PDB file of C-alpha atoms and ligand atoms in Angstrom:
ATOM      1  CA  GLU A  24      -0.465  33.217  55.010  1.00 48.00           C
ATOM      2  CA  ASN A  25      -2.860  33.590  52.131  1.00 58.00           C
ATOM      3  CA  PRO A  26      -4.875  35.555  52.461  1.00 60.00           C
ATOM      4  CA  LEU A  27      -7.257  34.436  49.903  1.00 64.00           C
ATOM      5  CA  GLY A  28      -7.392  31.092  51.832  1.00 69.00           C
ATOM      6  CA  VAL A  29      -7.134  29.346  48.584  1.00 74.00           C
ATOM      7  CA  HIS A  30      -4.247  27.954  46.351  1.00 76.00           C
ATOM      8  CA  LEU A  31      -5.096  28.268  42.793  1.00 76.00           C
ATOM      9  CA  ARG A  32      -4.052  26.078  40.074  1.00 77.00           C
ATOM     10  CA  ALA A  33      -4.609  26.138  36.315  1.00 79.00           C
ATOM     11  CA  MET A  34      -3.837  23.103  33.961  1.00 78.00           C
ATOM     12  CA  ALA A  35      -4.741  22.580  30.252  1.00 79.00           C
ATOM     13  CA  ILE A  36      -7.060  19.894  29.341  1.00 80.00           C
ATOM     14  CA  GLY A  37      -6.492  19.870  26.105  1.00 81.00           C
ATOM     15  CA  GLY A  38      -9.365  21.340  23.338  1.00 81.00           C
ATOM     16  CA  GLY A  39      -7.757  25.297  24.160  1.00 81.00           C
ATOM     17  CA  HIS A  40      -9.378  24.475  27.519  1.00 84.00           C
ATOM     18  CA  VAL A  41      -7.719  25.564  30.666  1.00 82.00           C
ATOM     19  CA  ALA A  42      -9.187  23.919  34.258  1.00 82.00           C
ATOM     20  CA  VAL A  43      -8.624  25.399  37.631  1.00 80.00           C
ATOM     21  CA  GLU A  44      -8.717  23.876  40.514  1.00 75.00           C
ATOM     22  CA  ALA A  45      -9.211  26.045  43.828  1.00 74.00           C
ATOM     23  CA  VAL A  46      -7.791  24.345  47.171  1.00 73.00           C
ATOM     24  CA  ASP A  47      -9.466  25.721  50.122  1.00 73.00           C
ATOM     25  CA  VAL A  48      -5.756  26.056  52.354  1.00 74.00           C
ATOM     26  CA  THR A  49      -7.578  28.138  55.378  1.00 81.00           C
ATOM     27  CA  GLU A  50      -8.299  24.683  57.301  1.00 81.00           C
ATOM     28  CA  SER A  51      -4.889  23.569  56.754  1.00 80.00           C
ATOM     29  CA  HIS A  52      -3.688  27.079  58.269  1.00 82.00           C
ATOM     30  CA  ARG A  53      -6.111  26.902  60.901  1.00 84.00           C
ATOM     31  CA  LEU A  54      -4.603  23.300  61.999  1.00 85.00           C
ATOM     32  CA  ALA A  55      -0.939  24.733  62.229  1.00 83.00           C
ATOM     33  CA  ARG A  56      -2.192  27.314  64.464  1.00 83.00           C
ATOM     34  CA  VAL A  57      -4.508  25.303  67.081  1.00 86.00           C
ATOM     35  CA  ARG A  58      -1.514  23.324  67.218  1.00 83.00           C
ATOM     36  CA  ARG A  59       0.946  26.268  68.013  1.00 83.00           C
ATOM     37  CA  ASP A  60      -1.009  27.321  70.060  1.00 85.00           C
ATOM     38  CA  PHE A  61      -1.455  23.867  72.367  1.00 86.00           C
ATOM     39  CA  VAL A  62       1.852  23.475  72.249  1.00 85.00           C
ATOM     40  CA  ALA A  63       2.545  26.835  73.828  1.00 84.00           C
ATOM     41  CA  ASN A  64      -0.429  26.694  75.723  1.00 87.00           C
ATOM     42  CA  VAL A  65       0.429  23.060  77.110  1.00 88.00           C
ATOM     43  CA  SER A  66       4.502  24.428  77.736  1.00 86.00           C
ATOM     44  CA  HIS A  67       3.274  27.428  79.654  1.00 87.00           C
ATOM     45  CA  GLU A  68       1.091  25.094  82.235  1.00 90.00           C
ATOM     46  CA  LEU A  69       3.908  23.222  82.710  1.00 92.00           C
ATOM     47  CA  LYS A  70       6.173  25.669  84.080  1.00 90.00           C
ATOM     48  CA  THR A  71       4.391  26.385  87.196  1.00 92.00           C
ATOM     49  CA  PRO A  72       4.555  22.593  88.403  1.00 94.00           C
ATOM     50  CA  ILE A  73       8.206  22.179  87.179  1.00 94.00           C
ATOM     51  CA  GLY A  74       8.928  25.299  89.451  1.00 93.00           C
ATOM     52  CA  ALA A  75       7.498  23.614  92.486  1.00 94.00           C
ATOM     53  CA  LEU A  76       9.352  20.400  91.661  1.00 94.00           C
ATOM     54  CA  GLN A  77      12.999  22.198  91.527  1.00 94.00           C
ATOM     55  CA  LEU A  78      12.164  24.115  94.902  1.00 94.00           C
ATOM     56  CA  LEU A  79      10.852  21.348  96.504  1.00 94.00           C
ATOM     57  CA  ALA A  80      14.289  19.329  95.607  1.00 94.00           C
ATOM     58  CA  GLU A  81      16.122  22.033  96.868  1.00 93.00           C
ATOM     59  CA  ALA A  82      14.262  22.215 100.218  1.00 94.00           C
ATOM     60  CA  LEU A  83      15.012  18.583 100.415  1.00 92.00           C
ATOM     61  CA  LEU A  84      18.618  19.104  99.960  1.00 92.00           C
ATOM     62  CA  ASP A  85      18.574  21.797 102.612  1.00 91.00           C
ATOM     63  CA  ALA A  86      16.777  20.000 105.287  1.00 88.00           C
ATOM     64  CA  THR A  87      18.774  16.947 104.827  1.00 85.00           C
ATOM     65  CA  GLU A  88      22.467  18.865 105.002  1.00 85.00           C
ATOM     66  CA  PRO A  89      24.813  17.404 107.350  1.00 79.00           C
ATOM     67  CA  ALA A  90      25.328  20.030 109.902  1.00 72.00           C
ATOM     68  CA  GLY A  91      29.175  20.668 109.600  1.00 62.00           C
ATOM     69  CA  ALA A  92      32.368  18.373 109.800  1.00 56.00           C
ATOM     70  CA  ALA A  93      31.156  18.048 114.197  1.00 56.00           C
ATOM     71  CA  ALA A  94      28.008  16.207 113.028  1.00 58.00           C
ATOM     72  CA  PRO A  95      27.346  12.324 112.623  1.00 63.00           C
ATOM     73  CA  ASP A  96      27.772  10.639 109.389  1.00 70.00           C
ATOM     74  CA  LEU A  97      24.782  10.380 107.612  1.00 74.00           C
ATOM     75  CA  SER A  98      22.651   7.682 107.652  1.00 86.00           C
ATOM     76  CA  GLU A  99      22.345   5.547 105.094  1.00 87.00           C
ATOM     77  CA  ASP A 100      18.507   6.079 104.090  1.00 86.00           C
ATOM     78  CA  LEU A 101      19.406   9.843 104.067  1.00 87.00           C
ATOM     79  CA  VAL A 102      22.120   9.607 102.011  1.00 88.00           C
ATOM     80  CA  ALA A 103      20.250   7.751  99.360  1.00 90.00           C
ATOM     81  CA  ALA A 104      17.443  10.785 100.118  1.00 90.00           C
ATOM     82  CA  ARG A 105      19.997  13.207  99.136  1.00 91.00           C
ATOM     83  CA  ARG A 106      21.211  11.525  95.924  1.00 92.00           C
ATOM     84  CA  PHE A 107      17.122  10.989  95.068  1.00 93.00           C
ATOM     85  CA  ALA A 108      16.616  14.494  95.465  1.00 94.00           C
ATOM     86  CA  GLU A 109      19.785  15.742  93.319  1.00 94.00           C
ATOM     87  CA  ARG A 110      18.533  13.649  90.534  1.00 93.00           C
ATOM     88  CA  ILE A 111      14.829  14.974  90.713  1.00 94.00           C
ATOM     89  CA  GLN A 112      16.888  18.368  90.455  1.00 93.00           C
ATOM     90  CA  HIS A 113      18.552  17.902  87.513  1.00 91.00           C
ATOM     91  CA  GLU A 114      15.916  16.720  85.459  1.00 92.00           C
ATOM     92  CA  SER A 115      13.449  19.091  86.282  1.00 93.00           C
ATOM     93  CA  THR A 116      15.613  21.645  85.556  1.00 91.00           C
ATOM     94  CA  ARG A 117      16.489  19.655  82.695  1.00 90.00           C
ATOM     95  CA  LEU A 118      12.758  19.665  81.803  1.00 92.00           C
ATOM     96  CA  GLY A 119      12.041  23.346  82.744  1.00 93.00           C
ATOM     97  CA  ARG A 120      14.741  23.983  79.705  1.00 91.00           C
ATOM     98  CA  LEU A 121      13.006  21.642  77.264  1.00 92.00           C
ATOM     99  CA  VAL A 122       9.616  23.326  78.318  1.00 92.00           C
ATOM    100  CA  GLN A 123      11.419  26.680  77.615  1.00 91.00           C
ATOM    101  CA  GLU A 124      12.875  26.008  74.548  1.00 92.00           C
ATOM    102  CA  LEU A 125       9.470  24.388  72.966  1.00 91.00           C
ATOM    103  CA  LEU A 126       7.565  27.702  73.926  1.00 90.00           C
ATOM    104  CA  GLU A 127      10.254  29.526  72.209  1.00 90.00           C
ATOM    105  CA  LEU A 128      10.351  27.501  69.034  1.00 90.00           C
ATOM    106  CA  THR A 129       6.221  28.121  68.997  1.00 87.00           C
ATOM    107  CA  ARG A 130       6.794  31.876  69.510  1.00 86.00           C
ATOM    108  CA  LEU A 131       9.472  31.447  66.742  1.00 87.00           C
ATOM    109  CA  GLN A 132       7.133  29.960  64.382  1.00 82.00           C
ATOM    110  CA  GLY A 133       4.781  32.588  64.165  1.00 75.00           C
ATOM    111  CA  ALA A 134       2.475  31.768  67.511  1.00 62.00           C
ATOM    112  CA  GLU A 135       2.950  34.948  69.053  1.00 68.00           C
ATOM    113  CA  PRO A 136       3.017  38.289  66.542  1.00 72.00           C
ATOM    114  CA  GLN A 137       6.864  39.010  65.844  1.00 77.00           C
ATOM    115  CA  PRO A 138       9.286  42.373  66.464  1.00 80.00           C
ATOM    116  CA  PRO A 139       9.169  44.701  63.625  1.00 85.00           C
ATOM    117  CA  PRO A 140      12.720  44.690  62.533  1.00 89.00           C
ATOM    118  CA  GLU A 141      15.061  46.905  63.731  1.00 92.00           C
ATOM    119  CA  PRO A 142      18.934  47.717  63.109  1.00 93.00           C
ATOM    120  CA  VAL A 143      21.084  45.487  64.730  1.00 96.00           C
ATOM    121  CA  ALA A 144      24.958  45.789  65.791  1.00 97.00           C
ATOM    122  CA  VAL A 145      26.914  42.687  65.077  1.00 98.00           C
ATOM    123  CA  ASP A 146      29.471  43.751  67.809  1.00 98.00           C
ATOM    124  CA  TRP A 147      26.493  43.907  70.470  1.00 98.00           C
ATOM    125  CA  VAL A 148      24.951  40.689  69.757  1.00 98.00           C
ATOM    126  CA  VAL A 149      28.784  38.775  70.307  1.00 98.00           C
ATOM    127  CA  ALA A 150      29.573  40.603  73.291  1.00 98.00           C
ATOM    128  CA  GLU A 151      25.988  39.585  74.587  1.00 98.00           C
ATOM    129  CA  VAL A 152      26.836  35.899  73.682  1.00 98.00           C
ATOM    130  CA  VAL A 153      30.126  36.103  75.474  1.00 98.00           C
ATOM    131  CA  ASP A 154      28.821  37.936  78.339  1.00 97.00           C
ATOM    132  CA  ARG A 155      26.185  35.021  78.313  1.00 96.00           C
ATOM    133  CA  THR A 156      28.528  31.836  77.939  1.00 97.00           C
ATOM    134  CA  ARG A 157      31.231  33.139  80.274  1.00 97.00           C
ATOM    135  CA  THR A 158      30.260  30.646  83.121  1.00 95.00           C
ATOM    136  CA  SER A 159      29.798  27.245  80.906  1.00 94.00           C
ATOM    137  CA  ALA A 160      32.990  28.440  78.615  1.00 97.00           C
ATOM    138  CA  ALA A 161      34.887  28.898  82.098  1.00 97.00           C
ATOM    139  CA  ALA A 162      33.728  25.737  83.634  1.00 95.00           C
ATOM    140  CA  ARG A 163      35.398  23.628  80.525  1.00 94.00           C
ATOM    141  CA  ARG A 164      38.689  25.935  80.432  1.00 97.00           C
ATOM    142  CA  ILE A 165      37.876  27.281  77.004  1.00 98.00           C
ATOM    143  CA  GLU A 166      38.700  30.146  75.451  1.00 97.00           C
ATOM    144  CA  VAL A 167      36.305  32.385  73.510  1.00 98.00           C
ATOM    145  CA  GLU A 168      37.917  34.265  70.863  1.00 98.00           C
ATOM    146  CA  VAL A 169      36.110  36.958  68.592  1.00 98.00           C
ATOM    147  CA  THR A 170      37.539  37.700  65.489  1.00 98.00           C
ATOM    148  CA  GLY A 171      36.672  39.426  62.229  1.00 98.00           C
ATOM    149  CA  GLU A 172      35.132  42.657  60.915  1.00 97.00           C
ATOM    150  CA  ARG A 173      33.721  45.105  63.845  1.00 97.00           C
ATOM    151  CA  GLY A 174      30.670  47.663  62.880  1.00 97.00           C
ATOM    152  CA  LEU A 175      28.538  45.700  61.078  1.00 97.00           C
ATOM    153  CA  THR A 176      24.840  45.555  60.953  1.00 95.00           C
ATOM    154  CA  VAL A 177      22.614  43.538  60.490  1.00 96.00           C
ATOM    155  CA  TYR A 178      18.069  43.576  60.413  1.00 94.00           C
ATOM    156  CA  GLY A 179      15.846  42.017  62.725  1.00 93.00           C
ATOM    157  CA  SER A 180      15.303  41.261  66.040  1.00 94.00           C
ATOM    158  CA  ASP A 181      18.309  41.490  68.873  1.00 96.00           C
ATOM    159  CA  THR A 182      17.135  38.992  71.708  1.00 94.00           C
ATOM    160  CA  GLN A 183      16.860  36.861  68.515  1.00 95.00           C
ATOM    161  CA  LEU A 184      19.829  37.063  67.226  1.00 97.00           C
ATOM    162  CA  ALA A 185      21.891  36.576  70.348  1.00 97.00           C
ATOM    163  CA  THR A 186      19.750  33.615  71.240  1.00 96.00           C
ATOM    164  CA  ALA A 187      20.658  31.820  67.654  1.00 98.00           C
ATOM    165  CA  VAL A 188      24.463  32.622  68.263  1.00 98.00           C
ATOM    166  CA  SER A 189      24.711  31.808  71.846  1.00 97.00           C
ATOM    167  CA  ASN A 190      22.750  28.630  71.054  1.00 97.00           C
ATOM    168  CA  LEU A 191      25.697  27.433  68.280  1.00 98.00           C
ATOM    169  CA  VAL A 192      28.325  29.058  71.130  1.00 98.00           C
ATOM    170  CA  GLU A 193      27.028  26.754  73.796  1.00 96.00           C
ATOM    171  CA  ASN A 194      27.119  23.920  71.714  1.00 96.00           C
ATOM    172  CA  ALA A 195      30.747  24.481  70.332  1.00 97.00           C
ATOM    173  CA  ILE A 196      31.533  24.587  74.459  1.00 96.00           C
ATOM    174  CA  ASN A 197      29.293  21.403  75.145  1.00 93.00           C
ATOM    175  CA  TYR A 198      30.722  19.559  71.995  1.00 94.00           C
ATOM    176  CA  SER A 199      34.336  20.657  72.967  1.00 94.00           C
ATOM    177  CA  GLY A 200      37.122  19.264  74.988  1.00 94.00           C
ATOM    178  CA  GLU A 201      38.498  21.024  77.814  1.00 95.00           C
ATOM    179  CA  ASP A 202      41.615  23.628  76.826  1.00 96.00           C
ATOM    180  CA  THR A 203      40.251  24.294  73.556  1.00 97.00           C
ATOM    181  CA  THR A 204      38.781  27.256  71.840  1.00 98.00           C
ATOM    182  CA  VAL A 205      36.160  28.443  70.350  1.00 98.00           C
ATOM    183  CA  ARG A 206      36.189  30.923  67.917  1.00 98.00           C
ATOM    184  CA  ILE A 207      33.414  33.671  67.139  1.00 98.00           C
ATOM    185  CA  ALA A 208      34.652  35.233  63.285  1.00 98.00           C
ATOM    186  CA  THR A 209      32.104  38.270  61.638  1.00 98.00           C
ATOM    187  CA  ARG A 210      32.559  39.283  58.026  1.00 98.00           C
ATOM    188  CA  ALA A 211      30.757  40.734  55.319  1.00 97.00           C
ATOM    189  CA  ASP A 212      30.713  41.306  51.451  1.00 95.00           C
ATOM    190  CA  ASP A 213      27.545  43.104  49.783  1.00 92.00           C
ATOM    191  CA  GLU A 214      25.379  40.822  49.946  1.00 94.00           C
ATOM    192  CA  HIS A 215      25.578  39.312  53.593  1.00 97.00           C
ATOM    193  CA  VAL A 216      26.897  39.187  57.190  1.00 98.00           C
ATOM    194  CA  GLU A 217      28.304  36.489  58.156  1.00 98.00           C
ATOM    195  CA  ILE A 218      28.546  35.058  61.955  1.00 98.00           C
ATOM    196  CA  ALA A 219      30.659  32.049  62.475  1.00 98.00           C
ATOM    197  CA  VAL A 220      30.991  29.872  65.470  1.00 98.00           C
ATOM    198  CA  THR A 221      34.019  27.425  65.028  1.00 98.00           C
ATOM    199  CA  ASP A 222      34.994  24.933  67.560  1.00 98.00           C
ATOM    200  CA  GLN A 223      37.705  22.262  67.584  1.00 97.00           C
ATOM    201  CA  GLY A 224      34.960  19.655  69.254  1.00 95.00           C
ATOM    202  CA  ILE A 225      33.997  16.464  68.733  1.00 93.00           C
ATOM    203  CA  GLY A 226      32.181  17.092  65.000  1.00 94.00           C
ATOM    204  CA  ILE A 227      29.211  15.567  63.646  1.00 94.00           C
ATOM    205  CA  ALA A 228      29.517  12.212  60.996  1.00 93.00           C
ATOM    206  CA  PRO A 229      28.194  12.878  57.830  1.00 92.00           C
ATOM    207  CA  THR A 230      24.826  11.159  58.272  1.00 92.00           C
ATOM    208  CA  ASP A 231      24.128  13.252  61.074  1.00 93.00           C
ATOM    209  CA  VAL A 232      24.753  16.409  59.509  1.00 92.00           C
ATOM    210  CA  ASP A 233      21.507  16.867  57.169  1.00 90.00           C
ATOM    211  CA  ARG A 234      19.332  15.954  60.653  1.00 94.00           C
ATOM    212  CA  ILE A 235      20.986  17.981  63.386  1.00 95.00           C
ATOM    213  CA  PHE A 236      18.126  21.141  62.388  1.00 95.00           C
ATOM    214  CA  GLU A 237      15.381  18.966  63.142  1.00 93.00           C
ATOM    215  CA  ARG A 238      13.385  19.293  66.515  1.00 91.00           C
ATOM    216  CA  PHE A 239      14.867  16.974  68.734  1.00 89.00           C
ATOM    217  CA  TYR A 240      17.231  15.010  66.942  1.00 90.00           C
ATOM    218  CA  ARG A 241      20.696  14.558  68.479  1.00 89.00           C
ATOM    219  CA  ALA A 242      23.605  12.888  66.775  1.00 86.00           C
ATOM    220  CA  ASP A 243      25.102  10.956  69.586  1.00 73.00           C
ATOM    221  CA  GLN A 244      22.519  10.377  72.068  1.00 57.00           C
ATOM    222  CA  ALA A 245      24.747   9.326  75.165  1.00 51.00           C
ATOM    223  CA  ARG A 246      26.869  12.279  74.835  1.00 60.00           C
ATOM    224  CA  SER A 247      24.260  14.100  74.019  1.00 59.00           C
ATOM    225  CA  ARG A 248      22.503  13.441  77.054  1.00 55.00           C
ATOM    226  CA  ASP A 249      25.145  14.286  79.096  1.00 68.00           C
ATOM    227  CA  THR A 250      25.130  17.751  77.610  1.00 73.00           C
ATOM    228  CA  GLY A 251      21.411  18.794  79.433  1.00 74.00           C
ATOM    229  CA  GLY A 252      20.739  19.314  75.790  1.00 82.00           C
ATOM    230  CA  THR A 253      17.263  19.093  74.413  1.00 86.00           C
ATOM    231  CA  GLY A 254      17.581  18.577  70.852  1.00 91.00           C
ATOM    232  CA  LEU A 255      16.018  21.685  69.972  1.00 94.00           C
ATOM    233  CA  GLY A 256      18.670  24.350  70.060  1.00 95.00           C
ATOM    234  CA  LEU A 257      19.517  24.078  66.250  1.00 97.00           C
ATOM    235  CA  ALA A 258      15.775  23.870  65.411  1.00 96.00           C
ATOM    236  CA  ILE A 259      15.361  27.348  67.265  1.00 96.00           C
ATOM    237  CA  VAL A 260      19.139  28.578  65.315  1.00 97.00           C
ATOM    238  CA  LYS A 261      17.522  27.411  62.099  1.00 97.00           C
ATOM    239  CA  HIS A 262      13.939  28.974  62.751  1.00 95.00           C
ATOM    240  CA  ILE A 263      15.157  32.873  63.484  1.00 96.00           C
ATOM    241  CA  ALA A 264      18.115  32.119  60.656  1.00 96.00           C
ATOM    242  CA  SER A 265      14.903  32.031  58.298  1.00 93.00           C
ATOM    243  CA  ASN A 266      12.886  34.725  60.190  1.00 91.00           C
ATOM    244  CA  HIS A 267      16.057  36.848  59.467  1.00 93.00           C
ATOM    245  CA  GLY A 268      15.398  36.123  55.771  1.00 93.00           C
ATOM    246  CA  GLY A 269      18.700  34.344  56.360  1.00 96.00           C
ATOM    247  CA  ARG A 270      20.267  31.017  56.796  1.00 97.00           C
ATOM    248  CA  VAL A 271      22.416  28.858  59.053  1.00 98.00           C
ATOM    249  CA  GLU A 272      25.363  26.073  57.225  1.00 97.00           C
ATOM    250  CA  VAL A 273      27.394  23.680  59.019  1.00 98.00           C
ATOM    251  CA  ALA A 274      30.756  22.167  58.066  1.00 97.00           C
ATOM    252  CA  SER A 275      32.019  19.286  60.180  1.00 96.00           C
ATOM    253  CA  THR A 276      34.322  16.273  60.277  1.00 93.00           C
ATOM    254  CA  LEU A 277      33.525  13.409  62.507  1.00 92.00           C
ATOM    255  CA  GLY A 278      36.726  14.054  65.477  1.00 91.00           C
ATOM    256  CA  GLY A 279      37.689  17.334  63.602  1.00 93.00           C
ATOM    257  CA  GLY A 280      35.330  19.835  65.055  1.00 95.00           C
ATOM    258  CA  SER A 281      32.450  22.261  63.748  1.00 97.00           C
ATOM    259  CA  THR A 282      31.811  25.226  62.022  1.00 98.00           C
ATOM    260  CA  PHE A 283      28.467  26.670  61.835  1.00 98.00           C
ATOM    261  CA  THR A 284      27.869  29.733  60.131  1.00 98.00           C
ATOM    262  CA  LEU A 285      25.028  32.135  60.162  1.00 98.00           C
ATOM    263  CA  ARG A 286      24.565  34.000  56.937  1.00 98.00           C
ATOM    264  CA  LEU A 287      21.851  37.095  56.971  1.00 97.00           C
ATOM    265  CA  PRO A 288      21.257  39.180  54.683  1.00 95.00           C
ATOM    266  CA  ALA A 289      23.070  42.708  54.482  1.00 93.00           C
ATOM    267  CA  ARG A 290      20.488  45.105  53.564  1.00 89.00           C
ATOM    268  CA  PRO A 291      17.246  45.874  55.510  1.00 84.00           C
ATOM    269  CA  PRO A 292      14.578  43.721  54.954  1.00 77.00           C
ATOM    270  CA  ASP A 293      11.064  45.345  53.046  1.00 70.00           C
ATOM    271  CA  ASP A 294       9.171  44.012  56.115  1.00 62.00           C
ATOM    272  CA  LEU A 295      10.866  40.385  56.897  1.00 49.00           C
ATOM    273  CA  LEU A 296       8.968  38.987  59.858  1.00 48.00           C
ATOM    274  CA  ALA A 297       5.672  39.506  58.391  1.00 56.00           C
ATOM    275  CA  THR A 298       6.336  36.789  56.084  1.00 53.00           C
ATOM    276  CA  LEU A 299       6.940  34.222  58.351  1.00 48.00           C
ATOM    277  CA  PRO A 300       6.492  30.638  56.958  1.00 55.00           C
ATOM    278  CA  PRO A 301       3.624  28.822  58.429  1.00 55.00           C
ATOM    279  CA  ALA A 302       5.099  25.456  59.805  1.00 51.00           C
ATOM    280  CA  GLY A 303       3.527  23.362  62.056  1.00 47.00           C
ATOM    281  CA  ILE A 304       4.989  21.814  65.300  1.00 48.00           C
TER     282      ILE A 304
HETATM  283  P1  ADP B 416      21.024  19.631  72.029  1.00 85.57           P
HETATM  284  O1  ADP B 416      20.322  20.445  73.104  1.00 85.57           O
HETATM  285  O2  ADP B 416      21.029  18.105  71.824  1.00 85.57           O
HETATM  286  O3  ADP B 416      22.255  20.033  71.739  1.00 85.57           O
HETATM  287  P2  ADP B 416      20.793  21.092  69.411  1.00 85.57           P
HETATM  288  O4  ADP B 416      19.400  21.195  68.602  1.00 85.57           O
HETATM  289  O5  ADP B 416      21.616  21.959  69.831  1.00 85.57           O
HETATM  290  O6  ADP B 416      20.285  20.100  70.785  1.00 85.57           O
HETATM  291  O7  ADP B 416      22.223  19.692  68.306  1.00 85.57           O
HETATM  292  C1  ADP B 416      21.252  19.195  67.625  1.00 85.57           C
HETATM  293  C2  ADP B 416      22.409  18.156  68.267  1.00 85.57           C
HETATM  294  O8  ADP B 416      23.859  18.351  67.109  1.00 85.57           O
HETATM  295  C3  ADP B 416      23.210  17.466  69.346  1.00 85.57           C
HETATM  296  O9  ADP B 416      22.465  17.020  69.739  1.00 85.57           O
HETATM  297  C4  ADP B 416      24.456  17.599  68.608  1.00 85.57           C
HETATM  298  O10 ADP B 416      24.530  15.360  68.297  1.00 85.57           O
HETATM  299  C5  ADP B 416      25.284  17.809  67.742  1.00 85.57           C
HETATM  300  N1  ADP B 416      25.275  19.002  67.570  1.00 85.57           N
HETATM  301  C6  ADP B 416      25.200  20.452  67.574  1.00 85.57           C
HETATM  302  N2  ADP B 416      26.304  21.400  67.907  1.00 85.57           N
HETATM  303  C7  ADP B 416      27.438  20.617  67.813  1.00 85.57           C
HETATM  304  C8  ADP B 416      28.812  20.730  67.870  1.00 85.57           C
HETATM  305  N3  ADP B 416      29.574  22.099  68.139  1.00 85.57           N
HETATM  306  N4  ADP B 416      29.991  20.101  67.818  1.00 85.57           N
HETATM  307  C9  ADP B 416      29.168  18.702  67.950  1.00 85.57           C
HETATM  308  N5  ADP B 416      27.696  17.913  67.293  1.00 85.57           N
HETATM  309  C10 ADP B 416      27.243  19.397  67.548  1.00 85.57           C
END
């Protein structure tokens, strides 16, 4: 944020004179904050009714469950009702995830104060991510392999970094075929620590590759929808990377798999998380 609330611009106007223009940016910052707060509040308010929908759908499924093998066949109406209840459950789960990720994104954009940076063991982040993604990897018979340097340290928030890497690994799993391998590789030089996630999946077309970090952008609508994705995962990764003074890069060929690399500073920041970019939603 600009503490003065003004941007100064100097220009030579000839005759040895200089004009200085002062632009009030307080208002645009205020508007950005109002927008973020609004999204955060709406998302928060949506959580309760979505939770209720999920519970109601579950209750409906329980109530119409066939009572074992001896029970008479379900009527056609009841079968249809169960199908609708399943659909409601599926969609409300998806909506719940969308709201949770929107909240996460507004939080990262500075709607809430950021935690002060702390040393984070990369080994911990990787172990945490492997643990979190175990079920979805197993469901698709995908092996998550860990290679590279151990004992590395980065600086920032352990929970944010685990969220970023697990978003990358979840994507790697979602956009890969069964019986493939996802690799998490760590390395470092004097300047940077890198955590790279490589998959043998569907890859990304050159026309999409520049846009996938935008909110709600999805390369292949049909396939993406099948994964239950929200289109916010990579926007979150990008924000976490920049909050940590780093960046996320992608190398991919359509049909040939992808590598997403999170590159973070190897040195402790002065006060990294206090210098958040003022971003609107
Ligand atoms: P989503 O919830 O749709 O996965 P993301 O923001 O995480 O949203 O990703 C945006 C889009 O980028 C996805 O919809 C998909 O088209 C593409 N994508 C992301 N990760 C991969 C990957 N590992 N392989 C192929 N495509 C990917």
